[in-house]
Coordinates of C-alpha atoms and ligand atoms in Angstrom, one line a residue:
M1 CA 12.4 15.2 -29.3
K2 CA 9.2 15.7 -30.8
L3 CA 8.0 16.2 -27.1
N4 CA 10.4 18.9 -26.8
I5 CA 9.3 20.9 -29.7
Y6 CA 5.8 20.3 -28.5
C7 CA 6.8 21.6 -25.0
L8 CA 8.5 24.7 -26.5
I9 CA 5.5 25.7 -28.5
M10 CA 3.3 25.0 -25.3
K11 CA 5.6 27.4 -23.4
I12 CA 5.6 30.0 -26.0
I13 CA 1.5 29.9 -25.9
I14 CA 1.5 30.2 -22.2
F15 CA 4.2 32.7 -22.2
N16 CA 1.8 34.7 -24.5
C17 CA -0.8 34.1 -21.9
I18 CA -3.3 32.5 -24.3
V19 CA -3.8 29.5 -21.9
Y20 CA -6.7 27.3 -23.2
V21 CA -8.6 25.0 -20.7
D22 CA -9.5 21.8 -22.6
A23 CA -11.0 18.6 -21.5
S24 CA -8.5 16.7 -23.5
E25 CA -5.9 17.9 -21.1
Y26 CA -7.9 16.0 -18.0
K27 CA -8.6 12.7 -17.5
I28 CA -11.4 12.7 -14.6
W29 CA -12.8 9.1 -13.9
G30 CA -14.0 7.0 -10.9
P31 CA -17.2 5.6 -9.2
G32 CA -17.9 8.9 -7.3
L33 CA -19.3 10.2 -10.5
K34 CA -22.1 7.5 -10.7
P35 CA -24.7 8.5 -8.4
E36 CA -26.2 5.1 -8.2
I37 CA -23.0 3.9 -6.5
V38 CA -23.4 4.2 -2.8
M39 CA -20.1 4.4 -0.6
P40 CA -19.3 5.6 2.7
A41 CA -17.1 8.4 0.9
R42 CA -17.6 8.5 -3.0
Y43 CA -14.3 9.1 -4.7
F44 CA -13.0 10.1 -8.3
F45 CA -9.7 11.0 -9.7
I46 CA -8.8 14.1 -11.5
E47 CA -5.3 13.8 -13.6
S48 CA -3.9 16.5 -15.8
I49 CA -2.0 15.2 -19.0
P50 CA 1.2 16.6 -18.8
N51 CA 2.6 18.0 -22.1
C52 CA 5.7 19.0 -20.4
D53 CA 6.7 19.1 -16.7
T54 CA 5.6 22.6 -16.3
N55 CA 2.1 21.9 -17.3
L56 CA 1.3 19.9 -14.2
L57 CA -2.0 20.9 -12.6
E58 CA -1.7 22.9 -9.3
L59 CA -4.1 22.6 -6.6
I60 CA -4.2 26.3 -6.7
D61 CA -5.7 26.3 -10.2
L62 CA -8.5 23.7 -9.2
D63 CA -11.8 25.0 -7.6
I64 CA -13.8 21.8 -6.8
K65 CA -17.3 22.4 -5.3
I66 CA -19.9 19.5 -4.6
E67 CA -22.9 20.5 -3.3
G68 CA -26.8 19.4 -3.3
S69 CA -30.2 19.9 -1.7
K70 CA -32.3 18.1 1.1
I71 CA -35.0 16.1 -0.5
D72 CA -37.7 17.8 1.6
S73 CA -36.9 21.5 1.2
N74 CA -34.5 23.9 -0.7
K75 CA -31.8 24.0 1.9
P76 CA -28.5 22.7 0.9
C77 CA -27.6 18.9 2.1
R78 CA -24.7 17.9 4.4
I79 CA -21.9 16.9 2.2
W80 CA -18.1 16.9 3.1
T81 CA -15.7 17.1 0.4
N82 CA -12.1 16.4 0.7
I83 CA -9.4 16.7 -2.1
L84 CA -6.1 14.7 -1.9
N85 CA -3.0 15.9 -4.0
R86 CA -0.8 13.3 -5.0
N87 CA 1.8 15.9 -5.8
D88 CA 2.3 14.5 -9.2
G89 CA -0.6 16.6 -11.1
S90 CA -3.2 14.2 -10.0
Y91 CA -5.8 14.7 -7.2
I92 CA -8.3 12.3 -5.6
V93 CA -11.7 13.9 -4.7
R94 CA -13.6 12.5 -2.1
Y95 CA -17.0 13.4 -0.7
K96 CA -19.1 12.1 1.8
L97 CA -23.1 12.7 2.2
Y98 CA -24.2 12.6 5.6
E99 CA -28.1 12.4 4.1
P100 CA -30.0 11.7 1.0
C101 CA -29.7 14.6 -1.3
I102 CA -31.1 15.6 -4.4
N103 CA -29.7 17.7 -7.4
V104 CA -26.2 17.0 -6.5
K105 CA -23.8 19.2 -8.6
I106 CA -20.1 18.5 -9.2
D107 CA -18.4 21.4 -10.5
I108 CA -14.7 21.4 -11.4
K109 CA -12.8 24.6 -12.7
V110 CA -9.6 25.1 -13.5
R111 CA -8.2 28.6 -13.3
G112 CA -11.7 29.7 -13.2
E113 CA -12.8 28.0 -16.5
N114 CA -15.3 25.1 -16.5
I115 CA -13.8 21.4 -17.3
K116 CA -15.5 20.1 -20.4
G117 CA -18.5 18.1 -19.1
F118 CA -18.9 20.0 -16.0
P119 CA -20.5 21.1 -13.7
L120 CA -22.5 17.8 -13.9
T121 CA -25.6 17.6 -12.1
F122 CA -27.6 14.3 -10.9
K123 CA -31.4 15.0 -11.0
Y124 CA -32.4 12.2 -8.7
I125 CA -32.0 11.2 -5.0
M126 CA -28.3 10.2 -4.4
F127 CA -28.4 8.2 -1.1
S128 CA -25.8 8.4 1.8
E129 CA -24.3 5.1 3.3
D130 CA -26.8 4.8 6.1
C131 CA -29.7 4.2 3.8
N132 CA -31.2 0.9 2.8
C133 CA -33.6 2.7 0.6
N134 CA -32.2 1.2 -3.2
I135 CA -31.1 -2.1 -2.9
H136 CA -30.1 -3.8 -5.9
N137 CA -30.0 -7.4 -6.7
V138 CA -26.4 -9.1 -7.1
S139 CA -26.3 -9.0 -11.1
S140 CA -27.6 -5.2 -11.1
F141 CA -24.8 -4.3 -8.2
I142 CA -22.2 -6.1 -10.3
N143 CA -23.1 -4.4 -13.4
N144 CA -23.7 -0.9 -12.0
W145 CA -20.4 -1.1 -9.9
E146 CA -18.6 -2.2 -12.9
C147 CA -17.0 -5.3 -10.7
G148 CA -15.7 -7.2 -13.8
E149 CA -15.1 -10.8 -13.9
T150 CA -15.0 -13.1 -10.6
Q151 CA -11.8 -13.1 -9.3
T152 CA -9.5 -16.1 -10.0
Q153 CA -8.8 -16.3 -6.1
I154 CA -12.7 -16.6 -5.4
K155 CA -12.6 -19.4 -8.0
E156 CA -9.6 -21.2 -6.7
D157 CA -10.9 -21.0 -3.1
L158 CA -14.4 -22.3 -4.2
H159 CA -13.5 -24.9 -6.4
L160 CA -13.0 -27.5 -3.8
F161 CA -16.5 -27.3 -2.8
K162 CA -19.1 -29.3 -4.4
G163 CA -22.5 -29.4 -2.6
I164 CA -22.1 -27.7 1.1
D165 CA -25.0 -29.0 3.5
F166 CA -24.8 -27.5 6.6
G167 CA -27.1 -30.2 7.8
K168 CA -24.4 -32.8 7.8
I169 CA -21.3 -30.5 8.5
R170 CA -22.1 -27.6 11.0
K171 CA -22.2 -29.8 14.1
R172 CA -19.0 -31.1 13.0
I173 CA -17.3 -27.7 12.2
V174 CA -18.2 -26.7 15.5
S175 CA -16.9 -30.0 17.4
T176 CA -13.7 -29.7 15.4
Y177 CA -12.7 -26.0 15.9
D178 CA -14.5 -25.5 19.3
N179 CA -11.6 -24.7 21.2
P180 CA -12.4 -21.6 23.3
G181 CA -9.3 -19.6 24.1
A182 CA -7.3 -20.8 20.9
V183 CA -10.3 -20.4 18.5
S184 CA -12.7 -17.7 17.6
L185 CA -15.2 -18.7 15.2
C186 CA -18.7 -17.2 14.1
N187 CA -21.6 -19.0 12.4
Y188 CA -23.5 -16.7 10.3
V189 CA -26.9 -16.9 8.2
I190 CA -28.2 -14.3 5.7
K191 CA -31.7 -14.8 5.0
N192 CA -33.9 -12.6 3.5
N193 CA -31.1 -9.8 3.6
L194 CA -31.1 -10.0 7.4
I195 CA -27.7 -11.2 9.2
Y196 CA -28.0 -13.7 12.2
R197 CA -24.9 -15.1 13.9
K198 CA -23.8 -17.4 16.6
C199 CA -20.1 -17.1 18.0
Y200 CA -17.9 -19.8 19.5
G201 CA -14.9 -18.7 21.7
Q202 CA -13.5 -16.6 24.1
H203 CA -12.4 -13.5 22.1
V204 CA -15.0 -12.8 19.5
G205 CA -14.8 -9.0 19.5
F206 CA -13.6 -9.0 15.9
K207 CA -17.0 -10.3 14.7
M208 CA -17.9 -6.6 14.7
F209 CA -15.6 -6.2 11.5
M210 CA -17.5 -8.9 9.7
D211 CA -21.0 -7.4 10.9
N212 CA -20.3 -4.1 9.8
I213 CA -19.3 -5.2 6.1
L214 CA -22.2 -7.7 6.1
L215 CA -24.6 -4.8 7.0
S216 CA -23.1 -2.4 4.6
L217 CA -23.6 -4.7 1.9
T218 CA -27.1 -5.5 2.9
R219 CA -27.8 -1.8 2.6
K220 CA -26.8 -2.1 -1.1
V221 CA -27.4 -5.3 -2.6
L222 CA -29.7 -8.2 -2.1
L223 CA -27.6 -10.8 -0.9
P224 CA -28.6 -14.3 -1.5
D225 CA -29.5 -16.8 1.2
F226 CA -26.6 -18.4 2.7
E227 CA -25.0 -19.8 5.7
M228 CA -21.2 -19.5 6.6
F229 CA -18.4 -19.8 9.3
V230 CA -15.9 -17.1 9.8
N231 CA -12.6 -17.6 11.3
L232 CA -11.9 -14.4 13.7
G233 CA -8.3 -15.3 14.5
D234 CA -5.0 -14.6 12.5
W235 CA -4.3 -17.9 11.4
P236 CA -6.1 -19.9 8.5
L237 CA -7.6 -22.9 10.2
V238 CA -8.4 -25.7 7.5
K239 CA -5.5 -28.1 7.2
D240 CA -5.9 -31.4 5.4
T241 CA -5.4 -33.3 8.8
N242 CA -9.1 -32.8 9.1
E243 CA -11.9 -32.8 6.6
I244 CA -11.9 -29.7 4.3
F245 CA -14.5 -27.6 5.8
P246 CA -15.5 -24.1 4.2
I247 CA -14.4 -21.5 6.4
F248 CA -13.7 -18.0 5.6
S249 CA -10.7 -16.4 7.0
W250 CA -8.8 -13.0 6.4
C251 CA -5.6 -14.6 5.8
G252 CA -4.8 -17.7 3.6
S253 CA -1.8 -20.0 3.5
K254 CA -0.3 -22.5 0.8
D255 CA -0.9 -25.0 3.6
S256 CA -4.4 -24.5 4.3
F257 CA -8.0 -24.5 2.5
D258 CA -9.8 -21.6 3.8
I259 CA -11.6 -19.3 1.6
V260 CA -10.0 -16.0 1.9
M261 CA -11.9 -12.4 2.2
P262 CA -10.3 -9.0 2.2
T263 CA -8.9 -8.4 5.7
Y264 CA -10.5 -6.7 8.6
D265 CA -8.1 -4.1 8.2
I266 CA -8.7 -2.9 4.4
T267 CA -12.6 -3.2 4.8
E268 CA -12.8 -1.4 7.8
S269 CA -10.7 1.5 6.4
T270 CA -13.3 1.1 3.3
L271 CA -16.2 1.7 5.5
E272 CA -15.0 4.2 8.1
S273 CA -12.9 6.4 5.5
M274 CA -13.3 10.0 6.0
G275 CA -14.6 8.6 9.3
R276 CA -13.3 6.9 12.4
V277 CA -10.2 5.6 10.3
M278 CA -7.4 8.1 9.3
L279 CA -5.2 5.8 7.1
D280 CA -7.1 4.3 4.2
M281 CA -6.0 3.4 0.5
L282 CA -6.8 6.9 -0.9
S283 CA -5.5 8.9 2.2
V284 CA -2.6 7.6 2.1
Q285 CA -1.9 8.7 -1.5
G286 CA -3.0 12.1 -0.6
N287 CA -0.4 12.7 2.2
V288 CA 2.5 11.3 0.4
R289 CA 4.9 14.4 0.8
D290 CA 7.3 13.8 -1.9
K291 CA 7.7 12.5 -5.2
W292 CA 10.1 9.6 -6.1
E293 CA 13.1 11.8 -6.9
N294 CA 13.3 13.3 -3.4
R295 CA 12.7 10.3 -1.1
H296 CA 15.6 9.0 0.5
P297 CA 17.0 5.9 -1.2
K298 CA 16.8 3.7 2.1
I299 CA 14.5 1.0 3.7
F300 CA 12.0 2.6 6.0
W301 CA 10.4 0.2 8.5
R302 CA 8.6 0.0 11.7
G303 CA 7.1 -2.7 13.5
R304 CA 6.6 -4.9 16.4
D305 CA 8.6 -8.4 17.1
S306 CA 6.0 -10.5 15.8
S307 CA 8.4 -12.7 13.6
R308 CA 12.1 -13.7 13.9
E309 CA 13.0 -12.1 10.2
R310 CA 12.0 -8.9 11.9
L311 CA 14.8 -9.1 14.4
K312 CA 16.9 -10.1 11.6
L313 CA 16.0 -7.1 9.6
I314 CA 17.4 -5.1 12.3
E315 CA 20.6 -7.0 12.6
I316 CA 21.2 -6.4 8.7
S317 CA 20.5 -2.8 9.4
R318 CA 23.2 -2.4 11.6
Q319 CA 25.7 -3.6 9.1
Y320 CA 24.7 -1.2 6.4
P321 CA 23.3 1.6 8.0
D322 CA 23.3 3.6 4.8
L323 CA 20.3 1.5 3.3
F324 CA 18.2 1.3 6.3
N325 CA 16.3 3.5 8.8
V326 CA 14.1 0.8 10.7
S327 CA 13.5 -0.3 14.1
L328 CA 11.2 -2.2 16.4
T329 CA 8.2 -0.2 18.3
N330 CA 7.5 -2.9 21.0
F331 CA 8.6 -6.2 22.2
F332 CA 6.0 -8.8 22.9
F333 CA 7.0 -11.9 21.4
F334 CA 11.0 -11.6 22.1
R335 CA 11.1 -9.9 25.5
N336 CA 14.1 -11.7 26.4
E337 CA 16.0 -10.4 23.5
M338 CA 15.2 -6.8 23.8
E339 CA 18.7 -5.5 24.8
K340 CA 20.2 -7.3 21.5
Y341 CA 17.5 -5.6 19.5
G342 CA 16.4 -2.6 21.3
P343 CA 15.9 0.1 21.7
T344 CA 12.5 0.3 20.4
S345 CA 11.5 4.0 18.9
K346 CA 8.3 5.9 19.3
H347 CA 5.2 5.6 16.7
V348 CA 5.7 7.4 13.6
S349 CA 2.9 8.4 11.3
F350 CA 2.2 5.9 8.2
Y351 CA 2.7 8.7 6.0
D352 CA 6.0 9.4 7.1
F353 CA 7.1 6.0 5.5
F354 CA 6.8 7.4 2.2
D355 CA 9.7 10.0 2.9
Y356 CA 11.9 6.9 1.7
K357 CA 12.0 5.2 -1.6
Y358 CA 12.0 1.7 -0.2
Q359 CA 9.5 -0.2 1.8
I360 CA 9.6 -3.7 3.1
N361 CA 6.7 -6.0 4.0
L362 CA 7.5 -8.8 6.4
D363 CA 5.2 -11.2 7.7
G364 CA 4.4 -10.8 11.3
T365 CA 2.0 -13.5 13.0
V366 CA 0.9 -14.1 9.6
A367 CA 0.6 -11.8 6.5
A368 CA 1.2 -8.2 7.4
Y369 CA -1.8 -6.4 6.3
R370 CA -0.1 -3.1 5.8
F371 CA 1.0 -4.3 2.3
P372 CA -2.0 -2.7 0.4
Y373 CA -1.0 0.7 2.1
L374 CA 2.7 0.2 1.1
L375 CA 1.9 -0.2 -2.7
A376 CA -0.6 2.7 -2.4
G377 CA 2.2 4.9 -1.4
G378 CA 4.1 4.8 -4.6
S379 CA 7.4 3.6 -3.0
L380 CA 9.2 0.3 -4.3
V381 CA 8.0 -2.5 -2.0
F382 CA 10.4 -5.4 -1.3
K383 CA 8.3 -8.4 0.0
Q384 CA 9.4 -11.4 1.9
D385 CA 8.5 -14.9 0.2
S386 CA 5.6 -16.4 2.5
K387 CA 3.2 -19.3 2.8
Y388 CA 0.7 -16.5 3.6
Y389 CA -1.3 -14.6 1.4
E390 CA -4.1 -12.2 1.3
F391 CA -7.3 -12.0 -1.4
F392 CA -5.2 -9.9 -3.8
Y393 CA -1.8 -11.7 -4.1
N394 CA -3.0 -13.9 -7.0
N395 CA -3.2 -10.7 -9.0
L396 CA 0.1 -9.3 -8.4
K397 CA 3.4 -10.1 -10.2
S398 CA 6.8 -10.1 -8.7
N399 CA 9.4 -7.9 -10.5
M400 CA 6.7 -5.9 -11.9
H401 CA 4.6 -4.9 -8.6
Y402 CA 7.1 -5.3 -6.0
I403 CA 10.6 -7.0 -5.6
P404 CA 10.6 -10.3 -3.9
I405 CA 13.0 -11.3 -1.3
K406 CA 13.8 -14.6 0.3
Q407 CA 12.1 -15.7 3.4
D408 CA 15.4 -15.6 5.5
L409 CA 16.0 -12.2 4.0
S410 CA 19.5 -13.8 2.6
D411 CA 19.0 -11.5 -0.8
L412 CA 17.9 -8.2 0.8
I413 CA 21.0 -6.2 0.5
E414 CA 21.7 -7.6 -3.0
K415 CA 18.4 -6.4 -4.2
I416 CA 18.4 -3.2 -2.4
K417 CA 21.7 -2.4 -3.9
W418 CA 20.2 -3.2 -7.5
A419 CA 17.6 -0.9 -6.6
V420 CA 20.0 2.0 -5.7
E421 CA 21.5 1.6 -8.9
N422 CA 18.7 1.1 -11.2
D423 CA 16.5 4.1 -10.1
E424 CA 14.4 4.6 -13.1
E425 CA 13.5 0.8 -12.9
A426 CA 12.9 0.8 -9.0
K427 CA 11.0 4.0 -9.7
T428 CA 9.0 2.4 -12.4
I429 CA 8.0 -0.9 -10.2
G430 CA 6.9 1.4 -7.4
M431 CA 4.4 2.8 -9.7
H432 CA 3.1 -0.1 -10.9
G433 CA 2.7 -1.2 -7.4
R434 CA 0.7 2.0 -6.9
D435 CA -1.6 1.4 -10.1
F436 CA -2.1 -2.3 -8.9
A437 CA -3.4 -0.7 -5.7
N438 CA -5.8 1.6 -7.6
D439 CA -7.0 -0.9 -9.8
N440 CA -7.5 -3.6 -7.2
L441 CA -8.0 -2.3 -3.7
L442 CA -9.7 0.6 -3.6
P443 CA -13.1 0.7 -1.6
K444 CA -15.1 -0.4 -4.8
N445 CA -12.7 -3.3 -5.3
I446 CA -13.5 -4.4 -1.6
F447 CA -17.3 -4.0 -1.9
C448 CA -17.2 -6.1 -5.2
Y449 CA -15.1 -9.1 -4.0
H450 CA -17.3 -9.5 -0.9
V451 CA -20.3 -9.3 -3.1
Q452 CA -19.0 -11.5 -6.0
L453 CA -17.4 -14.1 -3.3
F454 CA -20.6 -14.6 -1.4
N455 CA -22.7 -14.8 -4.1
E456 CA -20.2 -17.6 -5.7
Y457 CA -20.4 -19.0 -2.6
S458 CA -24.0 -19.5 -1.8
K459 CA -24.6 -21.1 -5.2
K460 CA -22.3 -24.0 -3.5
V461 CA -24.8 -24.1 -0.5
T462 CA -27.1 -26.9 -1.0
S463 CA -28.7 -27.1 2.4
T464 CA -31.8 -25.0 2.9
V465 CA -30.9 -22.0 4.8
E466 CA -32.4 -21.5 8.3
I467 CA -31.7 -19.6 11.1
V468 CA -30.1 -21.6 13.5
E469 CA -30.8 -22.3 17.1
G470 CA -29.1 -19.9 19.5
M471 CA -28.4 -17.1 16.7
E472 CA -28.9 -13.6 17.4
M473 CA -30.0 -11.0 14.6
V474 CA -27.1 -8.5 13.6
K475 CA -28.6 -4.8 13.7
S476 CA -27.0 -1.8 12.7
S477 CA -25.7 0.3 16.0
R478 CA -26.1 3.3 13.6
R479 CA -29.1 5.7 14.1
E480 CA -31.3 5.1 10.8
K481 CA -31.0 8.3 8.9
C482 CA -33.6 7.5 6.1
N483 CA -37.0 6.7 6.1
C484 CA -37.1 5.8 2.8
N485 CA -40.5 7.4 2.2
Y486 CA -39.8 9.7 -0.3
N487 CA -41.8 10.3 -3.6
M488 CA -39.8 8.3 -5.7
K489 CA -41.3 9.7 -8.7
D490 CA -38.2 11.6 -9.9
E491 CA -36.3 8.5 -9.4
L492 CA -34.4 6.9 -12.1
Ligands
LIG1 C1 -32.1 -7.5 -11.2 O1 -32.4 -6.2 -11.5 C2 -32.6 -5.9 -12.6 C3 -33.0 -4.2 -12.9 O2 -33.6 -3.9 -11.5 C4 -33.5 -6.4 -13.6 O3 -33.8 -6.2 -14.8 C5 -33.3 -7.9 -13.4 O4 -34.3 -8.8 -14.0 C6 -33.0 -8.5 -11.9 N1 -32.3 -9.6 -11.8 C7 -32.8 -10.8 -11.2 C8 -32.4 -12.0 -11.4 O5 -33.9 -10.8 -10.2
LIG2 C1 15.0 8.1 10.9 O1 13.5 8.1 10.8 C2 13.1 8.9 11.9 C3 11.6 8.9 11.9 O2 11.3 9.5 10.4 C4 13.6 10.0 12.0 O3 13.4 10.8 13.1 C5 15.4 9.6 12.2 O4 16.3 11.1 12.1 C6 15.9 9.1 11.0 N1 17.3 8.5 11.3 C7 18.3 8.8 10.4 C8 19.5 8.2 10.7 O5 18.0 9.2 9.4

């Protein structure tokens, strides 16, 4: 009631054309406002605090300019700015530096007026992702980036290991898992912030993902020396039928002991955002076309036939066509059942998923790596129970951030019907899912997780860290764009 009166007063003021632009109406925050935080694409959020529905910030009201100068001349440096509209009065601003810049100015105007606190100008050099000119130690990195406490998942994964002595276990790890064709494993050494590796197995192309994140990290932070083994395959490796070795994997499971890292998928989308990769945790939010109320109350799903339950989903959907728009996109594992579960449908953009209120996350061969993007889209996610997990599942709460469904999907219909009948609650859970994604799964979080994980892990390694025979050095394939020989007097 109070709010309505307030809105009425606001409307009168607006009606009389007295519109005040006040900083208190906007919340602006994010790592992109801190110049020392170097990312492939820096980002921050602008949210208007709505007093009433009519008061939401429109893109046409906003004028955002980010510019700076080259370091050795007064010419403008190359910055690309990208504004993502979340269609709810909030925006994500991303900008990518293609070279080091100085005097970077972030200017935000609303209806021609500067927002309080802006323009914001950074006097000292801002480095681009390709530079390794300003490397922090781990503690100052964690501090600057506001990484917070070490994640519970990291603690749980590492607590099994007391003192890791590679002098004793390296050969045994290799002989236990060296099974070319079935297992692909790389042995990495980080020493003096340089990266070395040796891989075992036939299909080691995915080492590229591990190389890329390590290279990006060593441009930003002085990593401690350590040695590790990375599993490049889908399935976690370390079962208690063998000795429990420390092996890093992208997917964990309740019946294995692998140390989990953010998946290569979300990590690569972090490193290549505003670059090679179209779909990332921020772009997905800026390409959602409609707010909750206008989305279709159906489950939308596309994917390949990589588990029996995916076929079962198709079967269930045929009994309840009003509740589903689902189909398989290709057959590989169950080709002989194509007739029953086909036809396949053609590829749709991931952004189209969010024309629908409900999403479903079904395991494929392991955990489905699309889960972070599903959460970010703000629809309600139904998640199949599974023994597989990713690095962030530990922080997720069922029925708060998503709706759990039984592994065999037997309660799926009942749960969708609940969502249809309880639209407000369904919407709230969808919003909590998106908030979770923004608090835990953005580029900042992905970098922080890796740094904290490798830092904590390195404390467990007791053997001296030496380059192992047969290792090659991992070098950046990018052209070095910085020579770092700036006059740093003006710097911080
Ligand atoms: C890390 O760097 C900060 C800032 O440069 C410095 O004050 C601190 O002593 C360093 N810490 C360690 C452990 O070297
Ligand atoms: C299902 O989704 C596809 C892709 O968005 C769309 O072309 C099709 O019309 C939808 N089918 C129904 C029955 O709504």
